[in-house]
Short mmCIF file of C-alpha atoms and ligand atoms in Angstrom, two decimals:
data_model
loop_
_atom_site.label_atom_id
_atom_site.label_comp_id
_atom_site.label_asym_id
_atom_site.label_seq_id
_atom_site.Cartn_x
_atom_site.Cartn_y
_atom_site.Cartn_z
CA UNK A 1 65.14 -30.45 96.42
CA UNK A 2 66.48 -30.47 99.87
CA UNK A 3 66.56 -33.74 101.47
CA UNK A 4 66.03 -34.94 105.00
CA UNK A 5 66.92 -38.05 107.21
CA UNK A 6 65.32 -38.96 110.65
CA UNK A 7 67.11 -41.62 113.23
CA UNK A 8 64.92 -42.44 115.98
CA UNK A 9 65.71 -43.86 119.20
CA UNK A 10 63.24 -44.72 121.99
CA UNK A 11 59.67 -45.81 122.75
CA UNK A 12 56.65 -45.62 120.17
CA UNK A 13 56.04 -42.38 121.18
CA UNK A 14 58.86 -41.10 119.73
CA UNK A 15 58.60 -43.07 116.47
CA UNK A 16 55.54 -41.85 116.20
CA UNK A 17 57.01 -38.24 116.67
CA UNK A 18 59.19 -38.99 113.74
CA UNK A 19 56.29 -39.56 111.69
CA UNK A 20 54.79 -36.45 112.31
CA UNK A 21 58.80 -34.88 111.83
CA UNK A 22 58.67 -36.49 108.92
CA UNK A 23 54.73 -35.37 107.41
CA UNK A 24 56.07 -32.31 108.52
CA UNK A 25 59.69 -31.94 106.52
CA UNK A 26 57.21 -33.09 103.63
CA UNK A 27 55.05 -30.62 103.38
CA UNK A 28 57.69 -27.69 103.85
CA UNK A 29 59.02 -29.54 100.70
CA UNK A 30 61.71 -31.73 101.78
CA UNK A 31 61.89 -35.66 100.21
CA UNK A 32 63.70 -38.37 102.36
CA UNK A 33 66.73 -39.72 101.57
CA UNK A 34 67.27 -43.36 101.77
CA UNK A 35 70.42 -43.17 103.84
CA UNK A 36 72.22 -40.37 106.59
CA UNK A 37 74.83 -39.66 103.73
CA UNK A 38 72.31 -38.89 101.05
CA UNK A 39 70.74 -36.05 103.60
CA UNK A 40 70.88 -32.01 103.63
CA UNK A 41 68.97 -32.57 106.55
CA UNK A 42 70.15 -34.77 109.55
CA UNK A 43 67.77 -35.22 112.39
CA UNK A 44 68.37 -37.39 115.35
CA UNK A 45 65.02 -38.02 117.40
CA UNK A 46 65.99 -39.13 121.00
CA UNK A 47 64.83 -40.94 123.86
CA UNK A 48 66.58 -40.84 127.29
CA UNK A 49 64.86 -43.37 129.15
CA UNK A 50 68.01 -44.91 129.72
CA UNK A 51 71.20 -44.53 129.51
CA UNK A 52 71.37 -46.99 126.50
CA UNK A 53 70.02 -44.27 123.90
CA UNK A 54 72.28 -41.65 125.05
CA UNK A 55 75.51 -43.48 124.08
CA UNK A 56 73.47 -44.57 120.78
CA UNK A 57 73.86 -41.07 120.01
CA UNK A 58 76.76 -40.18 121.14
CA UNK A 59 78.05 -42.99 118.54
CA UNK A 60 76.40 -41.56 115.44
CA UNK A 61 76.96 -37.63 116.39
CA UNK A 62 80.69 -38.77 115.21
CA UNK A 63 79.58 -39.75 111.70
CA UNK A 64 77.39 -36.73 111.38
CA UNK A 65 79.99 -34.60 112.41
CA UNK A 66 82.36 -35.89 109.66
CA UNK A 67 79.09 -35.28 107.31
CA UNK A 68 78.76 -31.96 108.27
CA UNK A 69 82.80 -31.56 107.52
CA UNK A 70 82.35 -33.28 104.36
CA UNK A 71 79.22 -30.96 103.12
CA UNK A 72 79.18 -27.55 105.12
CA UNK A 73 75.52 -26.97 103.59
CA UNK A 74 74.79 -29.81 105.59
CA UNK A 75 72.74 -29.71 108.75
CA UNK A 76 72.41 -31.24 111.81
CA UNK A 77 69.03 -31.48 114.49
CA UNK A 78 68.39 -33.19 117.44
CA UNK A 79 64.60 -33.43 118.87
CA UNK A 80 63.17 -35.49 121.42
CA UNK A 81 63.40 -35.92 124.92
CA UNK A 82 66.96 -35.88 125.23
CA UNK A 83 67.15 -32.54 123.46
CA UNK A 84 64.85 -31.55 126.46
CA UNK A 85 66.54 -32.82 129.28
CA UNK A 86 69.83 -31.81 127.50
CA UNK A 87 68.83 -27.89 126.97
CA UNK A 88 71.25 -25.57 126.43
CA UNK A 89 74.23 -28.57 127.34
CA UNK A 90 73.49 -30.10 124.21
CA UNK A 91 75.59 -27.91 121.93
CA UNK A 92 78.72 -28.08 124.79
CA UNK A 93 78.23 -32.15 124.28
CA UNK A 94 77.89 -31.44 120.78
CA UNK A 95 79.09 -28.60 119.12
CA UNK A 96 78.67 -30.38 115.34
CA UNK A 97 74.19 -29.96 116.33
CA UNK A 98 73.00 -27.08 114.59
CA UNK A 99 69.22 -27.05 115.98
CA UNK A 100 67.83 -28.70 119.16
CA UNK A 101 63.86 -28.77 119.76
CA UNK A 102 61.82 -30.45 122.12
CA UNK A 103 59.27 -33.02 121.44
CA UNK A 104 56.29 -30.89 121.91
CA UNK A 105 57.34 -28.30 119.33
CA UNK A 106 57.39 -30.43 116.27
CA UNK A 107 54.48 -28.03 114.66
CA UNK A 108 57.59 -24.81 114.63
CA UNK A 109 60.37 -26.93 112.36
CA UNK A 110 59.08 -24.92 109.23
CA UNK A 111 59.39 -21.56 110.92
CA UNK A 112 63.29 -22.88 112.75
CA UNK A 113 64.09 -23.78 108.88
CA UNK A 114 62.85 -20.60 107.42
CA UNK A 115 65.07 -19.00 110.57
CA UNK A 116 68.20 -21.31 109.51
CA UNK A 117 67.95 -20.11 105.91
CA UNK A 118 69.17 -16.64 107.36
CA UNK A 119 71.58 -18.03 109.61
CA UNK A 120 70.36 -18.69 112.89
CA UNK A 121 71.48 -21.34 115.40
CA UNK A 122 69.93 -22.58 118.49
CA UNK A 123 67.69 -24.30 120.58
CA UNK A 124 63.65 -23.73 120.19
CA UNK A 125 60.20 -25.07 121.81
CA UNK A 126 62.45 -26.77 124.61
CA UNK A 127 60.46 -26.05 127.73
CA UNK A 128 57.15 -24.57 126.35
CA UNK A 129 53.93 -25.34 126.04
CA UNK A 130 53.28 -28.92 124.72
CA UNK A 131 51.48 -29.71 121.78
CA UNK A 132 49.14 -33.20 120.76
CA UNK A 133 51.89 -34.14 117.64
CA UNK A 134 48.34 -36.42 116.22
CA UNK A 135 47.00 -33.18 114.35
CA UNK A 136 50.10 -32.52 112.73
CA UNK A 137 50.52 -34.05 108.90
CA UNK A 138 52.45 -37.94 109.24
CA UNK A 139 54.05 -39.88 107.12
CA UNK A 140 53.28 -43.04 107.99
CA UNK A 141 55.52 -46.18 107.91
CA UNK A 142 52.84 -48.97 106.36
CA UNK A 143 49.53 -47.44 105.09
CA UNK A 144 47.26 -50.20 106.80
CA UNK A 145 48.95 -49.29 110.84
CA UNK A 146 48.62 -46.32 112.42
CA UNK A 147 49.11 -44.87 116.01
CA UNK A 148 47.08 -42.92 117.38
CA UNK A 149 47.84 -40.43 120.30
CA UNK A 150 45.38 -40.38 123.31
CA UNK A 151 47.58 -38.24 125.69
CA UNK A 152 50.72 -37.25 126.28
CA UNK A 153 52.60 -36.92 129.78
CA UNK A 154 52.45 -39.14 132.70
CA UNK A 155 50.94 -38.14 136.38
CA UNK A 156 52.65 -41.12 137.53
CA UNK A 157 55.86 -40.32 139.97
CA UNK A 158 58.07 -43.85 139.59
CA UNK A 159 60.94 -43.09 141.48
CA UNK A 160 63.66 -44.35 138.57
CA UNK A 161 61.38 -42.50 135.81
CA UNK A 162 62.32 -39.55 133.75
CA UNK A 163 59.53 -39.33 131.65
CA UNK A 164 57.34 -37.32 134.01
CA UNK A 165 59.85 -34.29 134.21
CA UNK A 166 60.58 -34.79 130.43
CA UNK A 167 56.74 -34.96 128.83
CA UNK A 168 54.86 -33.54 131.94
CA UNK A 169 52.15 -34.12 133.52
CA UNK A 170 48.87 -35.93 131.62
CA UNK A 171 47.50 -34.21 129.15
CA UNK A 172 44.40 -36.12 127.20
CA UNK A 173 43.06 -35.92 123.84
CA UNK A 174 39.02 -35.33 124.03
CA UNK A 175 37.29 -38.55 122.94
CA UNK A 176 35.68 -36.74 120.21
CA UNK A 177 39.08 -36.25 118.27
CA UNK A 178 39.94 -39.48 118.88
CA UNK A 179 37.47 -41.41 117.49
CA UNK A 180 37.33 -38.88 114.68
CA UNK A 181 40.69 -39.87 114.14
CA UNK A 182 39.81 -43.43 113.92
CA UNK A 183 37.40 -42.87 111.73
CA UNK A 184 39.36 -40.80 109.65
CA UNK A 185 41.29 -43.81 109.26
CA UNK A 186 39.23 -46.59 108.91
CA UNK A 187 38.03 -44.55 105.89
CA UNK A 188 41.67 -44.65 104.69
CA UNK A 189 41.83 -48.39 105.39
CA UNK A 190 43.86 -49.15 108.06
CA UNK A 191 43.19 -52.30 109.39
CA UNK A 192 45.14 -52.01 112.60
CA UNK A 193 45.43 -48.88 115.01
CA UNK A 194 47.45 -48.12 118.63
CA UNK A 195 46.05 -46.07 121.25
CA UNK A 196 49.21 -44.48 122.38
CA UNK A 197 49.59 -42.55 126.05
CA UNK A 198 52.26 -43.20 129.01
CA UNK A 199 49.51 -44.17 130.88
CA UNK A 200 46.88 -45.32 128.62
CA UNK A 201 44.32 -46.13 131.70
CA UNK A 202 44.59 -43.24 133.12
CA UNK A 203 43.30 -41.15 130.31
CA UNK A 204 40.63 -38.95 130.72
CA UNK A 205 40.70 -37.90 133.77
CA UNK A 206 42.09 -34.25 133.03
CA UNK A 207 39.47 -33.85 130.98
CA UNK A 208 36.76 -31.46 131.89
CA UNK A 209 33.56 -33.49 133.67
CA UNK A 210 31.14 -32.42 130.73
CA UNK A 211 33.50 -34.16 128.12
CA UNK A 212 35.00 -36.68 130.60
CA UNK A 213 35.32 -40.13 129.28
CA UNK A 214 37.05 -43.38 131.22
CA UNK A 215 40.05 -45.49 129.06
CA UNK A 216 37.16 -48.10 128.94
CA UNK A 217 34.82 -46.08 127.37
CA UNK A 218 37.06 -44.77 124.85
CA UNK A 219 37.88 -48.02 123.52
CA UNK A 220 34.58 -48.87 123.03
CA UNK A 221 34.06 -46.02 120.92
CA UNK A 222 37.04 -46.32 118.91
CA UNK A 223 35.64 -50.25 118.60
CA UNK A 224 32.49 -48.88 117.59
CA UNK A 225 33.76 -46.78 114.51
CA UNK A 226 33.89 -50.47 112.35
CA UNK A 227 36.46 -50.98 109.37
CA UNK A 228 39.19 -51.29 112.08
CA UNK A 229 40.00 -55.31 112.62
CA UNK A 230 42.70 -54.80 115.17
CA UNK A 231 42.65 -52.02 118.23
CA UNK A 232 45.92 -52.22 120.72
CA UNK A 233 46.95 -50.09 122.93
CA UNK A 234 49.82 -48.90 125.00
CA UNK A 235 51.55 -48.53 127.75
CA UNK A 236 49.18 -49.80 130.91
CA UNK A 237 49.99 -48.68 134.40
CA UNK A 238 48.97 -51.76 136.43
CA UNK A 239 47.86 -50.09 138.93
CA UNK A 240 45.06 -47.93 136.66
CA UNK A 241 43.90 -51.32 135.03
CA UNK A 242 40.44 -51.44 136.56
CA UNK A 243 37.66 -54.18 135.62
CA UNK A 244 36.21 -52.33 132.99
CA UNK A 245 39.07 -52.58 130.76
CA UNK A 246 39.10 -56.14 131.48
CA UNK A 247 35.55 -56.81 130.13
CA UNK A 248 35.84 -53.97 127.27
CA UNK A 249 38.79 -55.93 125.94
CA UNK A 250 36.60 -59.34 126.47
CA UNK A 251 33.80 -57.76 124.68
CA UNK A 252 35.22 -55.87 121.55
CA UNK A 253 36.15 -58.02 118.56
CA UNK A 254 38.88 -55.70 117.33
CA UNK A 255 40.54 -55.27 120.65
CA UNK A 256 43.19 -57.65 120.63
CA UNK A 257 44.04 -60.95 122.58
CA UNK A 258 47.13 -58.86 123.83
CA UNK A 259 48.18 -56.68 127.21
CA UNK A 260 51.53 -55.49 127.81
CA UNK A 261 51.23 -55.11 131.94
CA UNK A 262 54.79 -53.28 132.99
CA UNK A 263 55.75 -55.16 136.11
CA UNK A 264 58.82 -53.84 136.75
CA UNK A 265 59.62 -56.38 139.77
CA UNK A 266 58.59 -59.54 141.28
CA UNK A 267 59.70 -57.98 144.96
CA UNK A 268 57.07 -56.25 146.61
CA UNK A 269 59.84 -54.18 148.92
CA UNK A 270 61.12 -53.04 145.25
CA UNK A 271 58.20 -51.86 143.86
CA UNK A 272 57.04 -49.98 146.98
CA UNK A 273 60.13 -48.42 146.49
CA UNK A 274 59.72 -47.92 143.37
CA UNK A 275 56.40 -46.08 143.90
CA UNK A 276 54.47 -48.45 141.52
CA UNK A 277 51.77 -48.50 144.39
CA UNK A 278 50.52 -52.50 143.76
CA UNK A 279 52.44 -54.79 145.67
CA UNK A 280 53.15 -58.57 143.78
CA UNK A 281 50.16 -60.16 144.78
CA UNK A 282 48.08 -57.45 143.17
CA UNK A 283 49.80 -57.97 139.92
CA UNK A 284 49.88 -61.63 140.53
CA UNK A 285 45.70 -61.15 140.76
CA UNK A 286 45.23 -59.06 137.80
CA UNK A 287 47.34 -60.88 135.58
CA UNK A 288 45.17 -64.04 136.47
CA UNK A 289 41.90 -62.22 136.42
CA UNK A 290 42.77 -60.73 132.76
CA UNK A 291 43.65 -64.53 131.66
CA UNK A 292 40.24 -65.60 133.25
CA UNK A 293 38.23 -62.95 131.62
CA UNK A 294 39.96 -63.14 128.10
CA UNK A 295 40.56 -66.29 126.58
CA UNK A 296 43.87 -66.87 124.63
CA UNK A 297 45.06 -63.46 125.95
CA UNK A 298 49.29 -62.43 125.83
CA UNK A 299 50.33 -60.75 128.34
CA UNK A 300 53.88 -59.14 128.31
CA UNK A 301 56.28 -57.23 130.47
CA UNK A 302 58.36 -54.31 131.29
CA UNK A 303 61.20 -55.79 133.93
CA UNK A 304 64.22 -53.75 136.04
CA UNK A 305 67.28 -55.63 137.09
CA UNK A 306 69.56 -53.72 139.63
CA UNK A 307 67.26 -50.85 141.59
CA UNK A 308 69.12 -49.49 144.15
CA UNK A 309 68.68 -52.02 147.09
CA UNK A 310 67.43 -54.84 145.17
CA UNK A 311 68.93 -58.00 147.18
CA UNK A 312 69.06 -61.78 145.81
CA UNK A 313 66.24 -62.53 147.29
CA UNK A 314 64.35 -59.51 145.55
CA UNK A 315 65.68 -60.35 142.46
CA UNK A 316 64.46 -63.91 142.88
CA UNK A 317 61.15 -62.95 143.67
CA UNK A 318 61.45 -61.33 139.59
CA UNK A 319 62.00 -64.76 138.75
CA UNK A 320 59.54 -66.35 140.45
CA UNK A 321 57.32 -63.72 139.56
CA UNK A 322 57.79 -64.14 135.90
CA UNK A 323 56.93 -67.97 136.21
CA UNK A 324 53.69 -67.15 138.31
CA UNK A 325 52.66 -64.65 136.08
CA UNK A 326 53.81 -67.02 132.70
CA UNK A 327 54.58 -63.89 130.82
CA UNK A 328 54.15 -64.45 126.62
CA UNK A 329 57.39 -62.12 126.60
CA UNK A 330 59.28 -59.29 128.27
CA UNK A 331 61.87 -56.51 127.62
CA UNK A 332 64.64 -56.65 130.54
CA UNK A 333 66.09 -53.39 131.56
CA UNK A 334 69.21 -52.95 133.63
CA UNK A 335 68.63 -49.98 135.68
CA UNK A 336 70.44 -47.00 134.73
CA UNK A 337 70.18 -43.83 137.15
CA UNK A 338 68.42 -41.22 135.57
CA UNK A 339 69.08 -37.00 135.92
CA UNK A 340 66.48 -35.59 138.74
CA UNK A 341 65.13 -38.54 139.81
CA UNK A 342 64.28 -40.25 143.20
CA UNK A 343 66.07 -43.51 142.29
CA UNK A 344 69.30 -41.77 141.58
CA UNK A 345 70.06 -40.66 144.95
CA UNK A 346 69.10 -43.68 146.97
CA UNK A 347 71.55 -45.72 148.74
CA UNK A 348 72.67 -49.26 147.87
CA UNK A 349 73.01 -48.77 144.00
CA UNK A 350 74.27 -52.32 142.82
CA UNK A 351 77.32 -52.88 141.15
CA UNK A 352 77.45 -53.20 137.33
CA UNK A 353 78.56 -56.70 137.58
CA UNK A 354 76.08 -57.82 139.27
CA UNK A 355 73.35 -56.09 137.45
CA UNK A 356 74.66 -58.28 134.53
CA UNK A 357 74.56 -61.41 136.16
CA UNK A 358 71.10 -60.80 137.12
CA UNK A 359 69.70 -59.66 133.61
CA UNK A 360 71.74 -62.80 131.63
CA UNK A 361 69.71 -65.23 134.47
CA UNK A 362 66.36 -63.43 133.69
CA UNK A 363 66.76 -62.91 129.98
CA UNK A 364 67.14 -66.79 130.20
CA UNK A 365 64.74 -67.53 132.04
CA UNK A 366 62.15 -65.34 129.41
CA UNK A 367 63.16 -66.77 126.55
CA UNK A 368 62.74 -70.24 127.97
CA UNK A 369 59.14 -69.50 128.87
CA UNK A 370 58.66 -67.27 125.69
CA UNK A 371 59.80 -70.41 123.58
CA UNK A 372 57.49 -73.18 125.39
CA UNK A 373 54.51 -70.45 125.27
CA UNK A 374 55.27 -70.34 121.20
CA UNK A 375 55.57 -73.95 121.32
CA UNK A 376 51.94 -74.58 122.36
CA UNK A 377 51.19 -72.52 119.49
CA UNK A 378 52.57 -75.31 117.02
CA UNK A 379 49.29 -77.06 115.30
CA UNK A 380 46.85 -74.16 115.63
CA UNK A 381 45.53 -71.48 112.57
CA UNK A 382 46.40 -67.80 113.91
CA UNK A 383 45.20 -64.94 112.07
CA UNK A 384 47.98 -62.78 110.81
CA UNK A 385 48.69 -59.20 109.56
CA UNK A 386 51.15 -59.38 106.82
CA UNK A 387 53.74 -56.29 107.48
CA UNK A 388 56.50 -57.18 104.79
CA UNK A 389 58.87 -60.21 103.76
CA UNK A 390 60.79 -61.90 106.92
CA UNK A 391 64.05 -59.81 108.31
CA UNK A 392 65.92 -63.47 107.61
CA UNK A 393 64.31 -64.99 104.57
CA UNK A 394 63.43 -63.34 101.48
CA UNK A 395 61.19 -65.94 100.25
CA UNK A 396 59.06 -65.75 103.19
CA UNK A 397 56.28 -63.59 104.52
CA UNK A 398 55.99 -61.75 107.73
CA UNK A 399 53.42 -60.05 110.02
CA UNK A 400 51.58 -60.21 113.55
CA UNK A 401 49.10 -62.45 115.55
CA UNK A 402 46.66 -61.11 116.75
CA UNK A 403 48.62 -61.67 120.45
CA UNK A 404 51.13 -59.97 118.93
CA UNK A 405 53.75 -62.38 117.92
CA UNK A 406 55.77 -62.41 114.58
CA UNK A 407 55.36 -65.05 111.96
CA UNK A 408 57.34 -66.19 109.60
CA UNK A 409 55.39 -67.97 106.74
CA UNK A 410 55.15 -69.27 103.60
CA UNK A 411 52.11 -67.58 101.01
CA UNK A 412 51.47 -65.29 98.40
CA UNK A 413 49.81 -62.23 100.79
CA UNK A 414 50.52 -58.34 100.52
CA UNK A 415 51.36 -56.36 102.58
CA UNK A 416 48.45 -55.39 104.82
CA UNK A 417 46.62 -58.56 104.32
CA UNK A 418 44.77 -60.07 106.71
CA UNK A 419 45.23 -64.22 106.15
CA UNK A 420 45.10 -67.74 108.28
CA UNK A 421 48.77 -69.41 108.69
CA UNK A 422 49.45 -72.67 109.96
CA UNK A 423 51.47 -72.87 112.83
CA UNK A 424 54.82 -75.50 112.22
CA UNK A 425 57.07 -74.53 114.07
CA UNK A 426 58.13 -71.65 117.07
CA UNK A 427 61.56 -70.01 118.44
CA UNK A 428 61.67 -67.79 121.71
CA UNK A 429 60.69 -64.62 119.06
CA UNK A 430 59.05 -65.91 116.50
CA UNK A 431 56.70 -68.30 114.90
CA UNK A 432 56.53 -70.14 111.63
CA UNK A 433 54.12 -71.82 109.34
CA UNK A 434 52.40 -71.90 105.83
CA UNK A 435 49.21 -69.57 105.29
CA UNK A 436 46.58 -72.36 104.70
CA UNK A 437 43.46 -69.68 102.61
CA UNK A 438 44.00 -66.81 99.90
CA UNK A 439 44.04 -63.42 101.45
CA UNK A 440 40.57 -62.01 103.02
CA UNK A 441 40.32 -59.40 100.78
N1 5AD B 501 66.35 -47.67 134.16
C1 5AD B 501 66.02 -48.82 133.53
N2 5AD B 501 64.83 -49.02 132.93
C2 5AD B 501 63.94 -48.03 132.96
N3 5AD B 501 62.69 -47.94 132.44
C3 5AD B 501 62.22 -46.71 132.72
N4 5AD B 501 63.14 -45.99 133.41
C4 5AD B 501 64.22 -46.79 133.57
C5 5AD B 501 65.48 -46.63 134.21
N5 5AD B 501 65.82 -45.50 134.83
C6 5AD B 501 62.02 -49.03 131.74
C7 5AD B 501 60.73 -49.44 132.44
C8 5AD B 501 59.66 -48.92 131.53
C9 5AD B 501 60.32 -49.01 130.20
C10 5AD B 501 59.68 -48.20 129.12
O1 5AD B 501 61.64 -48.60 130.45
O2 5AD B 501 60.70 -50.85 132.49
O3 5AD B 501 58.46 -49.66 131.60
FE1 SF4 B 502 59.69 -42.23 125.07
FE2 SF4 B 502 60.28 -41.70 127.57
FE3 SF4 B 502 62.17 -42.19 125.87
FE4 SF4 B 502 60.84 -39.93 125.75
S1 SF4 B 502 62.16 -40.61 127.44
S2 SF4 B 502 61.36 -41.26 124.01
S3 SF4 B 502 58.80 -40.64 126.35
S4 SF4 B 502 60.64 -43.63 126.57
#
């Protein structure tokens, strides 16, 4: 039996390509193999958000080029949305990459390997019609989570922001798939879904009027379906986060005590120029309104260091915004200029250094809120999900709050368990206690 290998880098998107790359390589008969070397089939799925995931490729195209040299019947594919930015350049950066495809073509990898059996080479599905990856087969990473797409593409036009040219404009699921999704796999047991789109509260509104539903209604519905104990979704535009939402997510059991609310900036000048179209004190409002309206909620960030024209005193309006706002957690960005974009052109692009200085000040200043916001966990019972054994500890368990933090604990769970920990103690990542009840079944 052939075997296959996928690397993924980027967003959950595009791990939750690779699942469908993977359902896929499995039903044209392909196994996995536990490691790159062990693989016939190498493919590399890629993000290019930033610049970051570009050179992580670049660093392992030289170890599957010395695959490839070691085993000529080996072969080499990149997907994703760098193959699709990349085109035809691709195979001039990399001559070792046998196949290229985009990630709306997932569904044609059987016919490209049927094609590749007689020889062919090339690039295929970059540039063409786009395709919902959910009804292709998956191949899940833990039985009891599961994404599930709501749209794909972004109307949105942030001026530093690839993603628009790469996945195109919004495209929604209908409702009715969706929830037939869910219910699909509620039936199957999963005990925790994602609502996945680039703009998750914007959804719907491509839809035609007679089948038209709002974000808010659709996660009603997908509450509705039962057997599901945890409903997240991502990513939020702030700006698209209407009241609604707000009192869906305070309503609906399984909708968790978690938002992740991209800010991108504290600066209001940044953010206009940015074309994020709130200004700080509109994300200063919502963020307070969402605390107001949902007790014990988490709300974490998206944050860019180093636009072009971002002064001190606009990056210290970040920090100051990231007090005010008393984010749970964040993921810190330098900003790296991206191919086509608005951003890339302006004037005042700030020197590398400083970028640096400004992202080690704010990563400290995250963690230091991240770690007294854990802290005030320390005493309480959370419910958690159990995902696996902790990354540092063998003899301990881990898994997910309900806000969405890791746990380290001590207990007998499974995998996919739902049980009551003890809170002891709490890091800037992570928390840690002893599960106090047996598992609910
Ligand atoms: N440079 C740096 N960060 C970026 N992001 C998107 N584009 C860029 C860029 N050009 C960040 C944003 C977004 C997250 C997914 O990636 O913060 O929310
Ligand atoms: Fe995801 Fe955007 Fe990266 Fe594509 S470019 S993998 S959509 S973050």
């Amino acid at each position: 039996m052939r075997r296959y290998h996928v690397t993924t880098f980027g967003c959950q998107m595009n791990a939750h390509d690779s699942e469908r790359i993977k359902g896929m390589l499995e039903e044209l008969g392909l196994g996995e193999a536990p490691a790159l070397e062990d693989a016939d089939l190498l493919v590399f799925n890629t993000c290019t958000i930033r610049e970051k995931a570009e050179s992580r490729l670049a660093a392992h195209m030289g170890l599957a080029k010395a695959l490839k040299d070691a085993d000529p019947e080996r072969r080499l594919a990149v997907g994703g949305c760098f193959a699709e930015v990349q085109r035809e350049h691709l195979f001039e950066q990399f001559p070792q990459v046998d196949f290229a495809f985009g990630p709306g073509s997932i569904a044609e990898l059987g016919e490209w390997l049927r094609a590749e059996r007689s020889g062919a080479r090339g690039s295929f599905g970059i540039g063409e019609e786009r395709r919902f990856s959910a009804e292709l087969p998956a191949r899940r990473e833990r039985s009891f989570q599961a994404w599930v797409q709501i749209s794909i593409g972004c109307n949105s036009v942030c001026s530093y922001c690839i993603v628009p040219t790469v996945r195109g404009k919004q495209m929604s699921r209908s409702a009715k798939e969706v929830v037939s999704e869910v219910e699909r796999l509620a039936k199957e047991g999963v005990r925790e879904i994602t609502l996945l789109g680039q703009n998750v509260n914007s959804y719907g509104r491509d839809l035609p009027a007679a089948e038209r539903k709002t974000f808010a209604e659709l996660l009603r519905a997908c509450d509705h379906v039962g057997g599901v104990e945890r409903i997240r979704f991502t990513s939020p535009h702030p700006k698209d986060f209407r009241s609604d939402v707000i009192a869906t997510m305070a309503e609906c059991e399984s909708v968790c005590e978690h938002a992740h609310l991209p800010a991108q900036s504290g600066s209001s000048r940044i953010l206009k120029a940015m074309r994020r179209t709130y200004d700080r004190d509109r994300f200063l409002s919502l963020a307070a309104e969402m605390r107001e309206r949902i007790p014990d909620l988490a709300i974490t960030t998206d944050l860019i260091v180093g636009f072009p024209g971002e002064s001190d005193e606009d990056f210290e309006q970040t920090l100051s915004l990231v007090e005010e706002a008393g984010f749970d957690g964040a993921y810190t960005f330098v900003y790296s200029p991206r191919y086509d974009t608005e951003a890339a052109s302006l004037p005042g692009q700030v020197p590398e250094e400083l970028k640096r200085e400004r992202i080690e000040r704010l990563i400290e200043l995250v963690q230091k809120l991240a770690r007294e916001k854990n802290r005030a966990r320390i005493g309480s019972t959370e419910q958690v999900l159990v995902e696996g054994t902790s990354r540092t500890d063998e003899t301990l368990l881990r898994g997910r709050t309900r806000r969405n933090t890791t746990v380290n604990f001590s207990g007998t769970a499974h995998a996919g368990d739902l049980v009551d920990v003890h809170i002891e103690d709490a890091t800037s990542t992570t928390l840690r206690g002893a599960q106090v009840k047996p598992a609910l079944a």
